[in-house]
Amino acid sequence: MDLGEALPDVRRPIPNEAGRAWVERLAASECPALTTRRKRRAERTGASHDPIVWTEARGANVLDADGNRYVDMTSGFGVAFIGHGHPAVVEAVRRQAGTLMHALGDLHPSTVKIELLERLCRLSPWDDARAMLSLSGADAITAALKTAMLATGKPGVITFEGSYHGLSYGPLAVSGYSDRFAKPFVEQLGTRAHFAHWPRSRDEVSAALASLPNDLSAFGAVIFEPIQGRGGVRFPPAGFLEAVVERARAHGLVVIADEVLSGLGRCGTWWRSVQAGLAPDLLCVGKALGGGLPVSACLGSETVMRAWGAPDQEAIHTGTFFGDPLGAAAALASLDVIEKEDLLTRAKESGDALALAIREASPAGVTEVRHEGMMVGLQMREPLDGLRIARALLERGYLVLPAGAQADVVQLTPPVCLTGAQREGFVTALSSSAGAGV
Ligand code: PMP
């Protein structure tokens, strides 16, 4: 069977001799926080949390330094939506690398950067769209927050508990996922964010709406994920975001949809927020856009983006690598693949099949399966179960992510090329992991 479509092949322990040597080198050279985190997780769950060390990835498969093969149910944090190392992206990057690897960004751009801007504008929901390119999801959020500030002149941002928008300073200030991320840096953050409740059910919608500020006069933006990802694959109950957006719009706030994870087909549609009728003013994309290379963008209508026209001297927001030719070529190839292979439909069908198969197997400990397209959350009964199951699944050859502030959710964002056999294998592994009482 071709690498990409294969089932797992894992020999324990994980990591084994070769992998362990890499982990030791890692521990001696990486930021100590990450080694400490692994140790803490091991203490809390009673199991090793040493990582596997990747050497190769294709389609839905990953190989590690010990020669094990896995099925990646995360798509590498949602990046490899079209599969790892898609041949069309590899070829586009190879071709681009042979001609132009770097240009002069916003000063003297490359043709391929302009093509990507045009393409993103065409994909966006506005006739008069404008796009700003960058590298990470956090970059795109930063661009959106700055745009809102310029457009309204107001620093306040409404955001939500459980939200995750990235960890550079702008996005960090509006991320509600965990206090721990912001706490040590609070004095360097402008604390103009208001964290409203994110309701877990319809019953909580009124209370959540009541948690919005009474006086919106100092607020210039509201930012939300159409479905909270890292916060635990938490869907907004019907009517909630609609009411938030209506209120925001009535007071002139810029509406920012963070589609870094949910956009570009993951939820079976280009823009989950647009599909839901939320009509955002700005859309942020990243992750899947570059098909494996770091490319992100903030898109908006000309009406909002016009705010950037006001400064009369140098461009006040730029970056050395923003819109770099390699990333732009990779993004154009990825968007081609998504369009030509009709991956929106495939994501919807494949995600539905995965959620159905899990529900039918009803694995012990899974109390709810939430999904839209290939964005799936398994609610576990107990805090930390997400961590435990992630480790048990890794040992069975499936990569998943724990999510939710309590680590009580298993987050699945598989590549759209996941085969039926890989899906079935995952469901069997999940049942045995949960049943093993891990
Ligand atoms: N927004 C969302 C919804 C995300 O899921 C993430 C990353 N997990 C980010 C923003 C930040 O992206 P990055 O890590 O590329 O900065």
XYZ file of C-alpha atoms in Angstrom, residues 5-430:
426
model
C -3.000 5.551 2.395
C -1.456 2.956 4.689
C -2.638 1.750 8.078
C -0.399 2.263 11.109
C 2.565 0.048 11.824
C 3.941 0.751 15.281
C 6.367 -1.122 17.467
C 6.546 -0.124 21.100
C 7.952 1.460 23.141
C 7.298 4.930 21.782
C 9.799 6.449 21.339
C 12.211 3.572 20.830
C 16.005 3.705 20.791
C 16.507 6.058 17.828
C 13.565 8.250 18.792
C 14.743 8.440 22.396
C 18.152 9.715 21.313
C 16.436 12.501 19.351
C 14.193 13.343 22.328
C 17.261 13.690 24.531
C 18.881 16.024 22.021
C 15.611 17.935 21.893
C 15.415 18.272 25.676
C 18.968 19.611 25.734
C 18.317 22.262 23.109
C 14.667 23.344 23.092
C 12.982 25.913 25.303
C 12.733 24.291 28.763
C 9.001 24.956 28.912
C 8.278 22.138 26.499
C 10.316 19.507 28.295
C 8.706 20.591 31.557
C 5.268 20.298 29.989
C 5.951 16.701 28.933
C 7.132 15.824 32.424
C 4.081 17.446 33.992
C 1.774 15.583 31.647
C 3.494 12.314 32.464
C 3.010 12.963 36.181
C -0.634 13.898 35.756
C -1.600 10.966 33.552
C 0.825 8.296 34.732
C 2.078 7.678 31.171
C 5.043 8.836 29.108
C 4.427 11.904 26.970
C 7.675 11.811 25.051
C 6.998 12.820 21.466
C 7.541 10.848 18.326
C 10.074 12.548 16.066
C 8.868 12.912 12.485
C 11.059 12.062 9.520
C 8.575 11.870 6.636
C 4.902 12.477 5.907
C 2.671 11.737 2.905
C -1.094 11.935 2.581
C -2.462 10.815 5.932
C 0.705 8.983 7.006
C 3.636 10.034 9.170
C 6.887 8.123 9.707
C 9.011 8.580 12.816
C 12.695 8.194 13.617
C 12.105 4.627 14.863
C 10.580 3.624 11.514
C 7.017 3.527 12.854
C 4.109 4.546 10.663
C 1.139 6.541 11.935
C -2.120 7.936 10.625
C -2.276 11.655 11.313
C -5.789 12.514 12.507
C -4.614 16.091 13.198
C -3.262 17.012 9.721
C -0.366 18.567 11.625
C -2.528 21.125 13.519
C -4.907 21.353 10.549
C -2.240 22.349 8.024
C -2.249 19.251 5.808
C -5.949 19.437 4.966
C -5.211 18.194 1.427
C -2.741 15.641 2.829
C 0.921 15.881 3.743
C 3.286 16.561 0.855
C 0.587 16.767 -1.808
C 2.360 16.172 -5.155
C 0.878 19.328 -6.707
C 2.221 21.474 -3.857
C 5.604 19.759 -3.854
C 5.909 20.309 -7.586
C 4.838 23.968 -7.376
C 7.374 24.639 -4.597
C 10.117 22.822 -6.498
C 9.402 24.842 -9.627
C 9.251 28.122 -7.729
C 12.458 27.334 -5.833
C 14.177 26.884 -9.169
C 13.272 30.396 -10.323
C 12.564 32.826 -7.479
C 12.719 32.106 -3.765
C 12.568 35.609 -2.402
C 11.550 39.079 -3.587
C 11.153 42.510 -2.032
C 7.768 41.950 -0.393
C 5.715 45.121 -0.261
C 8.325 47.168 -2.098
C 8.972 45.157 -5.280
C 6.737 42.061 -5.167
C 6.831 38.841 -7.160
C 4.263 37.938 -9.803
C 3.243 34.895 -7.801
C 2.433 37.033 -4.758
C 0.098 39.164 -6.869
C -1.547 36.036 -8.266
C -2.198 34.792 -4.734
C -3.684 38.131 -3.648
C -6.019 38.067 -6.655
C -6.981 34.490 -6.003
C -7.795 35.133 -2.345
C -9.860 38.181 -3.267
C -11.855 36.086 -5.737
C -12.452 33.440 -3.090
C -13.638 35.932 -0.525
C -17.297 36.889 -0.088
C -16.907 40.554 -1.142
C -16.872 41.898 -4.719
C -14.333 44.541 -3.759
C -12.103 42.400 -1.506
C -8.550 43.258 -0.464
C -6.033 40.893 1.096
C -2.973 41.183 3.331
C -0.554 38.269 3.334
C 1.529 37.027 6.243
C 3.028 33.847 7.662
C 1.173 32.572 10.712
C -2.373 32.508 11.984
C -1.333 34.965 14.673
C -0.003 37.327 11.970
C -3.363 37.288 10.213
C -5.181 38.034 13.480
C -2.748 40.869 14.188
C -3.507 42.372 10.778
C -7.241 42.105 11.476
C -6.967 43.734 14.920
C -4.912 46.583 13.461
C -7.397 47.014 10.606
C -10.279 47.283 13.085
C -8.347 49.811 15.168
C -7.614 51.948 12.109
C -11.175 51.681 10.826
C -12.878 52.610 14.098
C -10.256 54.400 16.158
C -11.406 52.302 19.115
C -9.098 49.949 21.006
C -11.623 47.685 22.751
C -12.110 44.141 21.451
C -14.888 41.765 22.406
C -13.761 38.174 22.465
C -14.790 34.935 24.149
C -13.798 32.551 26.882
C -12.212 29.468 25.361
C -11.079 31.266 22.199
C -7.636 30.719 20.685
C -6.214 33.230 18.227
C -2.451 32.696 18.545
C 0.167 33.772 21.028
C 1.983 36.823 19.697
C 1.015 39.914 21.664
C -2.041 41.132 19.736
C -3.724 37.734 19.441
C -2.646 36.742 22.959
C -4.519 39.712 24.402
C -7.757 38.433 22.840
C -7.303 34.686 23.445
C -9.517 33.363 26.219
C -8.441 29.726 26.120
C -6.223 29.840 29.192
C -5.169 32.571 31.608
C -1.778 30.904 31.871
C -0.699 32.044 28.411
C -1.171 35.730 29.120
C -0.498 36.009 32.843
C 3.301 36.421 32.823
C 3.046 39.071 30.094
C 0.019 40.993 31.190
C 1.946 44.176 31.854
C 3.149 44.246 28.255
C -0.318 43.584 26.843
C -2.814 46.321 26.192
C -5.700 44.896 28.218
C -8.558 46.233 26.168
C -10.223 42.873 25.667
C -13.570 41.937 27.129
C -14.041 38.190 27.498
C -17.682 37.244 27.081
C -19.077 33.787 27.846
C -19.201 31.191 25.091
C -22.416 29.247 25.734
C -22.270 25.466 25.864
C -25.940 25.030 25.050
C -29.016 26.980 24.048
C -29.923 27.371 27.722
C -26.814 29.458 28.230
C -27.307 31.811 25.283
C -29.164 34.569 27.196
C -26.577 34.600 29.975
C -23.778 34.685 27.402
C -25.393 37.620 25.593
C -25.818 39.356 28.936
C -22.061 38.971 29.486
C -21.326 41.328 26.573
C -20.416 44.833 27.746
C -23.416 47.106 28.279
C -21.605 50.062 26.846
C -19.952 49.348 23.502
C -18.742 52.865 22.853
C -15.059 52.025 23.465
C -15.103 48.843 21.343
C -13.911 48.656 17.746
C -14.045 44.913 17.064
C -15.530 41.582 17.954
C -13.492 38.473 17.157
C -14.625 34.858 17.200
C -13.863 31.420 15.851
C -16.940 30.120 14.003
C -16.320 26.890 15.952
C -13.851 27.073 18.825
C -11.033 24.641 18.055
C -8.381 24.388 20.718
C -11.032 25.426 23.252
C -12.610 22.000 22.703
C -14.380 21.967 19.315
C -17.168 24.004 20.845
C -19.987 24.970 18.483
C -21.919 28.168 19.063
C -25.546 27.320 19.835
C -27.954 28.430 17.101
C -28.607 32.152 17.177
C -25.761 33.068 19.507
C -23.164 34.477 17.131
C -25.944 35.935 14.998
C -27.098 37.981 18.014
C -23.525 38.988 18.880
C -22.871 40.152 15.326
C -26.154 42.046 15.149
C -25.327 43.921 18.337
C -21.760 44.593 17.209
C -22.880 45.911 13.855
C -25.466 48.188 15.414
C -22.606 49.879 17.289
C -20.185 50.066 14.358
C -17.805 47.313 15.501
C -15.718 45.488 12.902
C -16.664 41.800 12.856
C -13.613 39.512 12.622
C -14.048 35.805 11.869
C -10.992 33.716 12.727
C -11.176 30.987 10.071
C -7.549 29.923 10.574
C -8.699 26.399 11.434
C -12.308 26.280 10.233
C -11.831 27.860 6.802
C -10.732 26.684 3.356
C -12.802 23.509 3.323
C -12.190 22.017 6.748
C -15.891 22.408 7.621
C -17.086 21.447 4.125
C -17.309 25.076 3.022
C -14.810 27.836 2.182
C -15.912 30.078 5.044
C -17.825 28.627 7.935
C -18.831 32.074 9.204
C -20.144 33.195 5.831
C -22.028 29.933 5.365
C -23.623 30.507 8.773
C -24.871 33.913 7.555
C -22.624 35.931 9.883
C -21.313 38.220 7.110
C -18.004 39.133 8.794
C -16.062 42.253 7.802
C -12.703 40.491 8.025
C -11.682 36.870 7.524
C -8.421 35.418 8.847
C -6.934 32.323 7.225
C -3.772 30.323 7.752
C -2.898 26.679 8.420
C -4.220 24.843 5.316
C -3.595 27.800 3.000
C 0.057 27.012 2.306
C -0.441 23.235 2.045
C 2.474 22.812 4.481
C 4.308 26.113 4.062
C 3.614 29.019 6.419
C 1.176 31.328 4.635
C -1.692 33.283 6.126
C -3.921 36.157 5.149
C -6.370 38.702 6.423
C -9.147 39.393 3.921
C -11.673 42.170 3.986
C -13.961 44.326 1.944
C -12.490 47.458 0.446
C -14.743 49.506 2.738
C -12.939 48.259 5.841
C -9.488 47.858 4.299
C -9.618 51.464 3.098
C -8.583 52.396 6.643
C -5.036 51.415 5.658
C -5.036 54.123 3.014
C -5.008 56.871 5.597
C -1.370 56.771 6.765
C 0.410 58.987 4.259
C 4.001 57.851 4.542
C 5.518 54.378 4.726
C 3.432 51.216 4.795
C 2.941 50.755 8.523
C 2.397 47.015 8.480
C 4.751 44.697 6.651
C 7.132 41.784 7.140
C 10.278 40.598 5.368
C 8.743 37.271 4.366
C 5.081 38.291 3.976
C 3.862 37.028 0.604
C 7.128 35.242 -0.155
C 7.221 33.517 -3.552
C 7.600 29.955 -2.227
C 4.655 30.302 0.129
C 2.573 32.004 -2.542
C 3.286 29.216 -5.055
C 2.390 26.592 -2.463
C -0.843 28.387 -1.567
C -1.905 28.726 -5.206
C -1.284 25.008 -5.728
C -3.229 24.105 -2.568
C -6.202 26.231 -3.583
C -6.106 24.590 -7.036
C -6.242 21.155 -5.446
C -9.131 22.103 -3.145
C -11.104 23.470 -6.092
C -10.274 20.913 -8.762
C -10.777 17.883 -6.529
C -13.950 19.343 -5.000
C -12.549 18.833 -1.532
C -15.299 20.835 0.133
C -17.798 18.137 -0.748
C -15.319 15.436 0.142
C -14.607 17.008 3.539
C -18.291 17.095 4.304
C -18.909 13.500 3.264
C -15.786 12.127 4.858
C -16.367 14.049 8.098
C -19.963 12.822 8.262
C -18.783 9.228 7.715
C -16.157 9.561 10.459
C -18.577 11.053 12.990
C -21.189 8.424 12.178
C -18.726 5.555 12.542
C -17.605 6.871 15.943
C -21.186 7.333 17.129
C -22.087 3.808 16.017
C -19.101 2.333 17.833
C -20.007 4.390 20.933
C -16.573 4.050 22.544
C -16.516 3.998 26.338
C -15.831 7.409 27.831
C -16.963 9.393 24.763
C -20.108 11.245 25.799
C -20.650 13.331 22.667
C -19.374 13.558 19.081
C -19.479 17.099 17.693
C -18.537 17.710 14.109
C -18.827 19.728 10.955
C -16.959 18.395 7.955
C -13.491 17.287 8.997
C -13.541 19.228 12.259
C -14.502 16.740 14.934
C -14.512 16.873 18.721
C -15.013 13.901 21.012
C -16.256 14.976 24.406
C -14.771 12.738 27.074
C -16.310 12.095 30.460
C -13.420 13.253 32.646
C -10.851 16.057 32.621
C -7.469 14.855 31.307
C -9.130 11.999 29.385
C -8.227 13.822 26.160
C -4.547 13.591 27.108
C -4.804 9.953 28.134
C -6.657 8.892 25.001
C -4.240 10.849 22.805
C -1.372 8.812 24.232
C -3.224 5.501 23.992
C -4.112 6.244 20.377
C -0.530 7.206 19.578
C 0.565 3.789 20.778
C -1.994 2.289 18.396
C -0.651 4.451 15.561
C -3.103 7.368 15.454
C -2.138 10.985 16.105
C -4.852 13.105 17.742
C -4.826 16.264 19.869
C -6.213 16.817 23.323
C -8.316 19.992 23.476
C -10.349 22.044 25.915
C -9.049 23.856 28.976
C -9.648 20.662 30.990
C -8.107 18.389 28.329
C -11.457 16.603 28.264
C -11.874 16.664 24.481
C -10.160 14.765 21.676
C -9.810 17.006 18.635
C -9.724 15.412 15.186
C -8.881 17.429 12.087
C -7.839 14.674 9.671
C -6.696 15.228 6.114
C -9.407 14.956 3.519
C -7.540 12.048 1.889
C -8.157 9.787 4.910
C -9.172 6.416 3.462
C -12.126 4.302 4.561
C -9.741 1.689 5.972
C -7.856 4.346 7.944
C -11.151 5.664 9.279
C -12.264 2.193 10.362
C -8.875 1.474 11.879
C -9.107 4.674 13.871
C -12.553 3.841 15.230
C -11.357 0.391 16.308
C -8.285 1.896 17.976
C -10.439 4.511 19.703
